Short mmCIF file of C-alpha atoms and ligand atoms in Angstrom, two decimals:
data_model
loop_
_atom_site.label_atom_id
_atom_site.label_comp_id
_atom_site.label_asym_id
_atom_site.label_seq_id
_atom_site.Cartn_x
_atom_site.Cartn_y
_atom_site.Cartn_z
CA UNK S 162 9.89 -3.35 -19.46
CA UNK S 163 10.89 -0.25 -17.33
CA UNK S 164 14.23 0.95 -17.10
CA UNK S 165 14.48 -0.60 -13.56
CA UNK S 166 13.43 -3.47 -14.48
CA UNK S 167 15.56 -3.70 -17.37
CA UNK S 168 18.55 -2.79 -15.22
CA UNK S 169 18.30 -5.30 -12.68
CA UNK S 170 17.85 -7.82 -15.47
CA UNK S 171 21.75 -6.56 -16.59
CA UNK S 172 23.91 -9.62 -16.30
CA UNK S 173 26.75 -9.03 -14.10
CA UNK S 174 30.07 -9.73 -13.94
CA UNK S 175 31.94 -11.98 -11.70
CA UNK S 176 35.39 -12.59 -11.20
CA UNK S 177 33.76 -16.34 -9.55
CA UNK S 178 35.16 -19.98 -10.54
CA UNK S 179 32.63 -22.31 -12.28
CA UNK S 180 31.62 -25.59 -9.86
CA UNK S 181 32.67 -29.37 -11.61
CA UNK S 182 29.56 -28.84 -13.78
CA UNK S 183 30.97 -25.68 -15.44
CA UNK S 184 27.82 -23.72 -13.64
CA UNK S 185 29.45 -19.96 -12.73
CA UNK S 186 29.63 -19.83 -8.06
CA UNK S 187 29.20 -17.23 -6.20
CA UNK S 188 32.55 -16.26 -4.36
CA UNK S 189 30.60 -15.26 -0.87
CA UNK S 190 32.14 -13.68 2.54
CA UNK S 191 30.10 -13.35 5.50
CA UNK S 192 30.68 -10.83 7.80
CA UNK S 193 29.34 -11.70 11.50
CA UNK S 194 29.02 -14.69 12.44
CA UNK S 195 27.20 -14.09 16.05
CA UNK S 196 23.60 -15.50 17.44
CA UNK S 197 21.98 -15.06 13.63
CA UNK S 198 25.19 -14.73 11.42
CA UNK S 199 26.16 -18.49 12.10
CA UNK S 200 22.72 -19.25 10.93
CA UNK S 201 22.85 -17.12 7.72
CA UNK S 202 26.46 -18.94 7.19
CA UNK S 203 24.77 -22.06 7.30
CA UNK S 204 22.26 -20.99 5.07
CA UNK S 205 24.68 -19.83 2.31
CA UNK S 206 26.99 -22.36 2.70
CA UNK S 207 24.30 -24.90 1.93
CA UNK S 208 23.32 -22.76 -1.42
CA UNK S 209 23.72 -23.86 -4.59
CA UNK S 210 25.88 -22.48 -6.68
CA UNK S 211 27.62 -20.70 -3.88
CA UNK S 212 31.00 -21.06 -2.37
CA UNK S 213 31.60 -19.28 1.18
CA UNK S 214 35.37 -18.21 0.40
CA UNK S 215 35.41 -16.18 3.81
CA UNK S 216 34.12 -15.97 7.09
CA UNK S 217 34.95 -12.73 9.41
CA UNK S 218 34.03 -11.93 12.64
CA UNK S 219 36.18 -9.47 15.25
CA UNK S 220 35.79 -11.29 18.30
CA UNK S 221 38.09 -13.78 18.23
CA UNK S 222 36.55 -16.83 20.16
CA UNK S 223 33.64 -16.22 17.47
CA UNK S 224 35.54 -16.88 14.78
CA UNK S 225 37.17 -20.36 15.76
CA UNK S 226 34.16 -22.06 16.44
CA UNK S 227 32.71 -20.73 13.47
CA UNK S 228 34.77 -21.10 11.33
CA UNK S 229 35.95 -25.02 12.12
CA UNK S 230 32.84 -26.05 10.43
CA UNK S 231 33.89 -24.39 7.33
CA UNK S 232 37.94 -25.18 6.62
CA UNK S 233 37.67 -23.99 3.04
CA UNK S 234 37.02 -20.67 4.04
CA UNK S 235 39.37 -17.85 5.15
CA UNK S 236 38.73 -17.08 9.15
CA UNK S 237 39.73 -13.36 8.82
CA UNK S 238 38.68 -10.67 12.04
CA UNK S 239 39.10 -7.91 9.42
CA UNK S 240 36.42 -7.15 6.67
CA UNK S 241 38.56 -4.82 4.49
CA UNK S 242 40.57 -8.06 4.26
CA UNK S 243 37.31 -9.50 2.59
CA UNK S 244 36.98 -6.27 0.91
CA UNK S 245 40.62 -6.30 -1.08
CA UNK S 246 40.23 -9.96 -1.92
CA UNK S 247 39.51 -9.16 -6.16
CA UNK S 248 38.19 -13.01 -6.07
CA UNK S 249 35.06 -12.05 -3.67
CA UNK S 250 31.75 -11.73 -5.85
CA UNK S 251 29.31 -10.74 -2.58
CA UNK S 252 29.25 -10.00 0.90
CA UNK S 253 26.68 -11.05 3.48
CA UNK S 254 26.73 -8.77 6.71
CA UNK S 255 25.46 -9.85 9.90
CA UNK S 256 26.65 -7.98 11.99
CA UNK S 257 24.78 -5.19 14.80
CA UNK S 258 22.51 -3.19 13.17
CA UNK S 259 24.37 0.43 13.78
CA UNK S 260 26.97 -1.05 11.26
CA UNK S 261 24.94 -1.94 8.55
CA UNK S 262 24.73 0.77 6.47
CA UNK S 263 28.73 1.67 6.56
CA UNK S 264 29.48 -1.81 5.42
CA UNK S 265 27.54 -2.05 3.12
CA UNK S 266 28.69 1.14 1.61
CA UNK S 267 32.18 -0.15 2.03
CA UNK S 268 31.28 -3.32 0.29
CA UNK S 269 29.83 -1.56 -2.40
CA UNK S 270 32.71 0.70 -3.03
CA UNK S 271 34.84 -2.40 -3.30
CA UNK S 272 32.56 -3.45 -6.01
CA UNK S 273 31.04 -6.05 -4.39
CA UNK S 274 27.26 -7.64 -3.86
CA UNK S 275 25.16 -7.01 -0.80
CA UNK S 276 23.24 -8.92 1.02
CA UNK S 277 22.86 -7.35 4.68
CA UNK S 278 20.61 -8.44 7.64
CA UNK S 279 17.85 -5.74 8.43
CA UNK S 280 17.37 -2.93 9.32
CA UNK S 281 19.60 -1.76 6.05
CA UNK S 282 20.45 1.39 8.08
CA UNK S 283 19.25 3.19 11.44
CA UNK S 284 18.19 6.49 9.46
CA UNK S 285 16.51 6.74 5.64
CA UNK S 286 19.12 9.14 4.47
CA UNK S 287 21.69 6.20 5.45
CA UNK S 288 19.60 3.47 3.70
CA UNK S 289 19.28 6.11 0.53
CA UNK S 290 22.68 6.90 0.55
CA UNK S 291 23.18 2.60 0.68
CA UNK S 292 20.51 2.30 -2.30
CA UNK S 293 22.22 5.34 -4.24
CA UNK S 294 25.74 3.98 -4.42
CA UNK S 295 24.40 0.41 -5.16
CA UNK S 296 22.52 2.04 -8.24
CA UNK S 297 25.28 3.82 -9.24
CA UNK S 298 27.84 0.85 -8.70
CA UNK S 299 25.22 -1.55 -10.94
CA UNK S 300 25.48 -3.68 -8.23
CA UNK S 301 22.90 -5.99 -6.49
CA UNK S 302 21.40 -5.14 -2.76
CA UNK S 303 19.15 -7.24 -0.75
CA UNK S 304 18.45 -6.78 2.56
CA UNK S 305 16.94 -9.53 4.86
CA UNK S 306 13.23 -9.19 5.51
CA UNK S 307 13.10 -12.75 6.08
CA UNK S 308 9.45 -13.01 6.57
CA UNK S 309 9.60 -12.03 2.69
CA UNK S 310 10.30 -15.40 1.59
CA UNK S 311 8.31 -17.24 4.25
CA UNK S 312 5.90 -20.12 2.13
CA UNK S 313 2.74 -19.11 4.63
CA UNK S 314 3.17 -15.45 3.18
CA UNK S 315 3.45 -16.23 -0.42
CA UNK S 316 0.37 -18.31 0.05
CA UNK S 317 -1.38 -15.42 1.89
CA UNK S 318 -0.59 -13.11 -1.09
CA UNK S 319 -1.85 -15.17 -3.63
CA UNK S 320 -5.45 -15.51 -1.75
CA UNK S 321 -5.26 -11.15 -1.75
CA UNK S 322 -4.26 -11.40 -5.70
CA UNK S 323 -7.18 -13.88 -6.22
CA UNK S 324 -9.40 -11.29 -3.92
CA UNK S 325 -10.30 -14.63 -1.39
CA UNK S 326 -10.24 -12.30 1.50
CA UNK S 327 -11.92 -9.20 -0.32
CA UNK S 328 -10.80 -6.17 0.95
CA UNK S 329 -8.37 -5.67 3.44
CA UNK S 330 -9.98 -3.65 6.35
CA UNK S 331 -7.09 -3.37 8.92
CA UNK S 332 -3.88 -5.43 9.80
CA UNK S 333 -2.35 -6.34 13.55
CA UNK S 334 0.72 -8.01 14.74
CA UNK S 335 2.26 -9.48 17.55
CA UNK S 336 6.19 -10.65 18.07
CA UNK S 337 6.50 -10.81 21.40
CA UNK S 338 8.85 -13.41 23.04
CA UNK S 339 11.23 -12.98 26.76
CA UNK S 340 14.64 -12.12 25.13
CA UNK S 341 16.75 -11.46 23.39
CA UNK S 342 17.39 -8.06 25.02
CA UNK S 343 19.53 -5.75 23.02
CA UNK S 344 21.83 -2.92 23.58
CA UNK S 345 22.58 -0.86 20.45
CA UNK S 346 18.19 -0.85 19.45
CA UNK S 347 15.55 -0.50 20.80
CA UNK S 348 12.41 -3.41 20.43
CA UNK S 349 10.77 -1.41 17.58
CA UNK S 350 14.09 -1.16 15.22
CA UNK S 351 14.79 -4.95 16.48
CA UNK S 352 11.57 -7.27 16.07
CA UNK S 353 9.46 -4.38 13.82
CA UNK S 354 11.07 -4.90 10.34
CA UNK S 355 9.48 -7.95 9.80
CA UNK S 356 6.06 -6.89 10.26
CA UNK S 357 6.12 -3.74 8.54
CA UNK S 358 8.16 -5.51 5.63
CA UNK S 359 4.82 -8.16 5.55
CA UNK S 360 2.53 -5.77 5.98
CA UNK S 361 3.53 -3.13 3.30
CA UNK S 362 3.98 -6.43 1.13
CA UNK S 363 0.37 -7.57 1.69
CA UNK S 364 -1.19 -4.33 1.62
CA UNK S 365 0.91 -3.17 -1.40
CA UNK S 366 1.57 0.27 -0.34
CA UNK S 367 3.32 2.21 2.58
CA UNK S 368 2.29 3.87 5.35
CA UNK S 369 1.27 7.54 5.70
CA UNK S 370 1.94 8.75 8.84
CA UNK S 371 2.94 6.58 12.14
CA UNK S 372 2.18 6.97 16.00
CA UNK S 373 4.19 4.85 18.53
CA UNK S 374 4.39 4.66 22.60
CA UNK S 375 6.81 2.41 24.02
CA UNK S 376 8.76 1.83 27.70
CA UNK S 377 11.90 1.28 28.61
CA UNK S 378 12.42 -0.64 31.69
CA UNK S 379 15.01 -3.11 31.44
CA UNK S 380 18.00 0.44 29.87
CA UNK S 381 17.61 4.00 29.89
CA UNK S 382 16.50 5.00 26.39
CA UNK S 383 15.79 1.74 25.07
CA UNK S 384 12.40 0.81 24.63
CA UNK S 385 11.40 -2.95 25.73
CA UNK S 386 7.80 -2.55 24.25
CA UNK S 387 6.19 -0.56 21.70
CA UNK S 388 2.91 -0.43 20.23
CA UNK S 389 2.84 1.26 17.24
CA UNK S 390 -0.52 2.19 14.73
CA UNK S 391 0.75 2.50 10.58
CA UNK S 392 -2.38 4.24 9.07
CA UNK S 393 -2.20 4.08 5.32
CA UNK S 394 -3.24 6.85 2.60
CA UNK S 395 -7.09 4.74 2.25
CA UNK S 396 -7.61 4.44 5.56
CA UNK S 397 -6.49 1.21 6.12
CA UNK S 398 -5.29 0.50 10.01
CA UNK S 399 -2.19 -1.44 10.98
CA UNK S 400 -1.01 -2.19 14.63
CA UNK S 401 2.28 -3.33 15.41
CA UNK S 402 3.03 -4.81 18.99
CA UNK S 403 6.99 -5.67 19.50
CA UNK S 404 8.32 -6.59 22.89
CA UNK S 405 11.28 -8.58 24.27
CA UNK S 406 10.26 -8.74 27.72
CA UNK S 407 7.20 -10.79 27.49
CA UNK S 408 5.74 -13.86 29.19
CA UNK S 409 4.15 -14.88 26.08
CA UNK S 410 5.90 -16.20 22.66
CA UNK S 411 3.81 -14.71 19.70
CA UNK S 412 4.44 -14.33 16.26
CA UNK S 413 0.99 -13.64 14.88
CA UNK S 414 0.17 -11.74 11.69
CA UNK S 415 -3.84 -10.80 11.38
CA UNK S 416 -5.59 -9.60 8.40
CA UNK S 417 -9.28 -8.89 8.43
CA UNK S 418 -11.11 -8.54 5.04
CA UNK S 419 -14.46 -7.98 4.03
CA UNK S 420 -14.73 -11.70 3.05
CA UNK S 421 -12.60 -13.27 5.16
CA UNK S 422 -10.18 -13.72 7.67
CA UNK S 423 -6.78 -14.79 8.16
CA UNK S 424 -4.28 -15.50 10.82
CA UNK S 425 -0.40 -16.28 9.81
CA UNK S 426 1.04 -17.97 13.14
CA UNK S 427 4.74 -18.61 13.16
CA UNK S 428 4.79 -20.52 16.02
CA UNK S 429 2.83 -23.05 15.17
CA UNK S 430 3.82 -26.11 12.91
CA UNK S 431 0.90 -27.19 11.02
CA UNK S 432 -1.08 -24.71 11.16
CA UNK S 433 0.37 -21.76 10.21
CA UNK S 434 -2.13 -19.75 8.30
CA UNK S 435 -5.71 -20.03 9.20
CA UNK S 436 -8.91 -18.62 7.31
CA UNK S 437 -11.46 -18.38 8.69
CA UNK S 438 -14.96 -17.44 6.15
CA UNK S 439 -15.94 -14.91 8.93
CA UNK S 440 -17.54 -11.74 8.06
CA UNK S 441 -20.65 -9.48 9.09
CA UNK S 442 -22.99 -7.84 6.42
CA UNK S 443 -25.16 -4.67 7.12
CA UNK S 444 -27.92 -3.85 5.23
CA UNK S 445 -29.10 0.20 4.21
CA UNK S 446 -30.07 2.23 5.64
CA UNK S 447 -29.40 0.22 8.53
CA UNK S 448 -32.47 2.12 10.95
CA UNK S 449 -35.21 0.71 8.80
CA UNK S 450 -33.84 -2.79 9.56
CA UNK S 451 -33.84 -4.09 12.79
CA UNK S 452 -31.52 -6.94 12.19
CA UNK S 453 -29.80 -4.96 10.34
CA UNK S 454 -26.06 -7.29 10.59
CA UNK S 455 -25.89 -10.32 9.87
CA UNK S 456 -22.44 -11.81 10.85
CA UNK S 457 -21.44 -14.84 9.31
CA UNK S 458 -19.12 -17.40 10.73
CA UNK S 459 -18.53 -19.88 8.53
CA UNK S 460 -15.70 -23.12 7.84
CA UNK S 461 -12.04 -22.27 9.00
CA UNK S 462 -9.78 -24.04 6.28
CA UNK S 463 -5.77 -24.46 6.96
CA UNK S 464 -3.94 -24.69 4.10
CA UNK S 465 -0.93 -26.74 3.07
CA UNK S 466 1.70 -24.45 3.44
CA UNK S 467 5.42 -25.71 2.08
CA UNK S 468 8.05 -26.43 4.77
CA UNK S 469 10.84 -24.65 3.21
CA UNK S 470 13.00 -23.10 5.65
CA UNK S 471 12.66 -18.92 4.96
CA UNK S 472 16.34 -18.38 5.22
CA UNK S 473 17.23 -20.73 2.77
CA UNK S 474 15.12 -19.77 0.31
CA UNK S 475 16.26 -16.18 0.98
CA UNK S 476 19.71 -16.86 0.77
CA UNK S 477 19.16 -19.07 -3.13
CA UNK S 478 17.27 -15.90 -3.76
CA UNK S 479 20.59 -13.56 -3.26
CA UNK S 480 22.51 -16.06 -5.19
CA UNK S 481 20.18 -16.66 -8.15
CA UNK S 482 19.80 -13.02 -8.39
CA UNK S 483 23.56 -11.98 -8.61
CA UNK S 484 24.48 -15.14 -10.82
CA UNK S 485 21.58 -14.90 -13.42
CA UNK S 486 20.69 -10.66 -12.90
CA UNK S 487 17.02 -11.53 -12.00
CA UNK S 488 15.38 -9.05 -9.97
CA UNK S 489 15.63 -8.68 -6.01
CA UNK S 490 11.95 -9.14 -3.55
CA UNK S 491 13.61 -7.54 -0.13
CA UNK S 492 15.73 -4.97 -2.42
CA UNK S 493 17.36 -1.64 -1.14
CA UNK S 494 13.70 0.15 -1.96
CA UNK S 495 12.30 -2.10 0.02
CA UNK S 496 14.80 -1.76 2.67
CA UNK S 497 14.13 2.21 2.37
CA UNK S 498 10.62 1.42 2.53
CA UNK S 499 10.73 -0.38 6.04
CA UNK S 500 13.42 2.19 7.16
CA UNK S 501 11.52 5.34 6.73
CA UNK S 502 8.56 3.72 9.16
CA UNK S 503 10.86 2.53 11.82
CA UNK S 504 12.29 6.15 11.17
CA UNK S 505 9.40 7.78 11.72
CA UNK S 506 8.04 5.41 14.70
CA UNK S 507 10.97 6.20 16.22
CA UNK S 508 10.18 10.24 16.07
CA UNK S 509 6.67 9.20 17.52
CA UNK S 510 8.13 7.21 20.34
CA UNK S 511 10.26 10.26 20.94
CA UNK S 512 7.83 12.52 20.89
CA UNK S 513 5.57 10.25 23.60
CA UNK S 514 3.39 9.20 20.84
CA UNK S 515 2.74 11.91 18.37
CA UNK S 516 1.52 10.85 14.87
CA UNK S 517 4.17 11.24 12.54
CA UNK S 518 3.85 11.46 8.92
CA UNK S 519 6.28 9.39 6.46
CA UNK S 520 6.53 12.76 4.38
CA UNK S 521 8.13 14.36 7.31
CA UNK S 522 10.49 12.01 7.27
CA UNK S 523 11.60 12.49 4.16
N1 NAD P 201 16.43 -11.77 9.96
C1 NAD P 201 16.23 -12.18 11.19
O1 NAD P 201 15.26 -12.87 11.51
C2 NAD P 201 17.22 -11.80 12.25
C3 NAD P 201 17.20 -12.45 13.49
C4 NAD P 201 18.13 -12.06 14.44
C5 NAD P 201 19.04 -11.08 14.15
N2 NAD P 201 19.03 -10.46 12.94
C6 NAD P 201 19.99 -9.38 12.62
O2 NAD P 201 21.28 -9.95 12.53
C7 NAD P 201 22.26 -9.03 13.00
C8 NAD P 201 23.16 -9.73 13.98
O3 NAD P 201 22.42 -10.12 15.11
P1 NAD P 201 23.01 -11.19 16.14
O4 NAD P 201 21.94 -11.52 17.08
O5 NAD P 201 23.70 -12.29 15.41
O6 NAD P 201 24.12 -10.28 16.88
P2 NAD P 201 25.44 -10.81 17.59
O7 NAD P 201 25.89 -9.69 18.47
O8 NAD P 201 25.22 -12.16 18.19
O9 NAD P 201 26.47 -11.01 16.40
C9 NAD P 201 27.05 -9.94 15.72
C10 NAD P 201 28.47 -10.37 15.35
O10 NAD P 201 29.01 -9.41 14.46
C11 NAD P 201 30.38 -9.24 14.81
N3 NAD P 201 30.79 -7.93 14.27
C12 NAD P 201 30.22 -6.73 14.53
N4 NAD P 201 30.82 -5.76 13.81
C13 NAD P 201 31.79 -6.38 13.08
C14 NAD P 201 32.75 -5.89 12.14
N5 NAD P 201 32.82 -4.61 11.81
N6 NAD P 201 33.59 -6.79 11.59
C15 NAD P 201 33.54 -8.10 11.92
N7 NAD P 201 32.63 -8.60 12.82
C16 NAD P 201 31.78 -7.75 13.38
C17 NAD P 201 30.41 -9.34 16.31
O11 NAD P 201 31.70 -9.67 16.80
C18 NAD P 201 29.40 -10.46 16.55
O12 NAD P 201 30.00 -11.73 16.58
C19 NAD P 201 21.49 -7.85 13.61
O13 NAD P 201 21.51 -6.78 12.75
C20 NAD P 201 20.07 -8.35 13.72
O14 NAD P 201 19.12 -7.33 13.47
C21 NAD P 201 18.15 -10.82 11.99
#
């Protein structure tokens, strides 16, 4: 076992009360509690073996209708009042993205576990500096790629482990909905995380260089829609097309193999990953043949795919992790990971489309 791995094994300590069964809780705050924070609450506060001892949000009006549904809790506006509570194990933080990365540090510094909503930070030094101090601090860091613990992608992984699809040729996406508009990010730092978290998870590597174009319509500066192509060390293609002004509600992943095909669809409810045994074939040299493809389109078969809800299992994954020192699937590397390509999309976009390379990042 590596170092790593042997660290994030390390049992930690809590300062947490066990539940009537004598199991050890988690002693969680939650910090923002707006559109998605009320959700994660909910989420946690359903959890085993976790006990939401505080729920914090600065707007006011936020907080009391929050925090009515959970009367065990402290309804605090402050998060260093969170913070200098000794009894709090972890923090979950939920709040706009530009303030991810300082509370986070903050929560770290007060020796406490992270769990924070993506993107970890709006620059990879930030996220680094996030990752650093959680190393250094033993503590545990997840960040909240939700799409990570989606059923439909765990099942699409273990058909690229068992080499069902054969080898991945290229990768495109689609989240596209009509809202929600945001102020503080752009499209690509708001919807892209998720894609490029899947799609670095299902082609197990990271982009090498990326080249975005994008328009901003609705505010000056922020873009509505980007298009953005990852291309990977091997060759390997990945689009990524994130908008939030869009007649259309999409969230599509597609994956094209040498074998076959597959389509993870979000939207829909039963069928949510498709494959389809769709390939073509040519034979060599291909001028001395004159039907030289052959494209085969064969059965389409939709799985069974588990109906557990993402964020739940996300949020028992935090838990579990802290409580029993297991290791961490959306952890601050990964976070880092899906930084430094929104980082360096970002550059592209900037630059009017200009391929960037992750390296130049840094
Ligand atoms: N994982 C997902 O699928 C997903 C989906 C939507 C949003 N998100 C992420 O969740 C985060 C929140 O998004 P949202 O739509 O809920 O935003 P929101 O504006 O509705 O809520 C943010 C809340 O945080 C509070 N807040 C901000 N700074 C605070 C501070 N320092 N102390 C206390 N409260 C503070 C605000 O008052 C607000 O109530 C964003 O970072 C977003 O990227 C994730």
């Amino acid at each position: 076992m590596s170092k790593r791995a042997r660290a994030s094994r390390r049992p930690v300590t809590l300062s947490r009360m066990p539940d009537h069964s004598g199991s050890p809780v988690l002693s969680l705050g939650v910090v923002g509690i707006g559109s998605w924070g009320q959700h994660v609450l909910a989420a946690f506060a359903s959890t085993p073996r976790c006990r939401i001892a505080y729920v914090c949000d600065r707007d006011a009006s936020t907080l009391a209708l929050r925090a009515a549904a959970h009367p065990a809790a402290r309804a605090v506006a402050s998060f260093d009042a969170v913070l200098s509570d000794a009894g709090v194990d972890a923090v979950a933080i939920a709040t706009d993205a530009p303030e991810h990365a300082s509370l986070a540090r903050d929560a770290l510094s007060a020796g406490k576990h992270v769990f924070v909503e993506k993107p970890l930070a709006l620059s990879t030094s930030e996220a680094r500096a996030v990752v650093g101090l959680a190393e250094r601090r033993r503590l545990k860091l997840m960040v909240g790629h939700v799409l990570e613990y989606h059923p439909a992608l765990r099942v699409i992984e273990g058909m690229l482990e068992r080499g069902d699809l054969g080898r991945i040729y290229y990768a495109y996406s689609q989240r596209i909905n009509l809202g929600v508009v945001r102020q503080q990010e752009n499209a690509w730092w708001s919807l892209a995380p998720h894609d490029v978290a899947m799609i670095c998870r299902l082609f197990v590597a990271e982009p090498v260089a990326v080249a975005a174009q994008g328009q901003a319509m609705l505010q000056k500066g922020i873009e509505d829609v980007v298009f953005a192509t990852l291309t990977f060390a091997d060759g390997r293609l990945a689009h990524v097309h994130v908008s939030w002004l869009d007649p259309h509600k999409i969230r599509k992943l597609t994956l094209v193999g040498s074998s076959k095909m597959v389509t993870f669809d979000d939207m829909s409810v039963n069928e949510k990953v498709r494959v389809y045994d769709k390939g073509a074939e040519c034979r060599q040299p291909m001028a001395a043949f004159p039907d030289a493809v052959t494209v085969r389109s064969g059965d389409i078969v939709i799985p069974k795919i588990p109906g557990d809800e993402p964020l739940r299992l996300e949020c028992r994954h935090f838990v579990d992790a802290v409580l029993d020192g297991g290791p961490i699937r959306s952890d601050g590397a990964a976070g880092v990971r899906v930084v430094r390509v929104l980082e360096a999309g970002q550059r592209s976009l900037s630059s009017g489309g200009r391929l960037v390379r992750l390296s130049d990042v840094g």
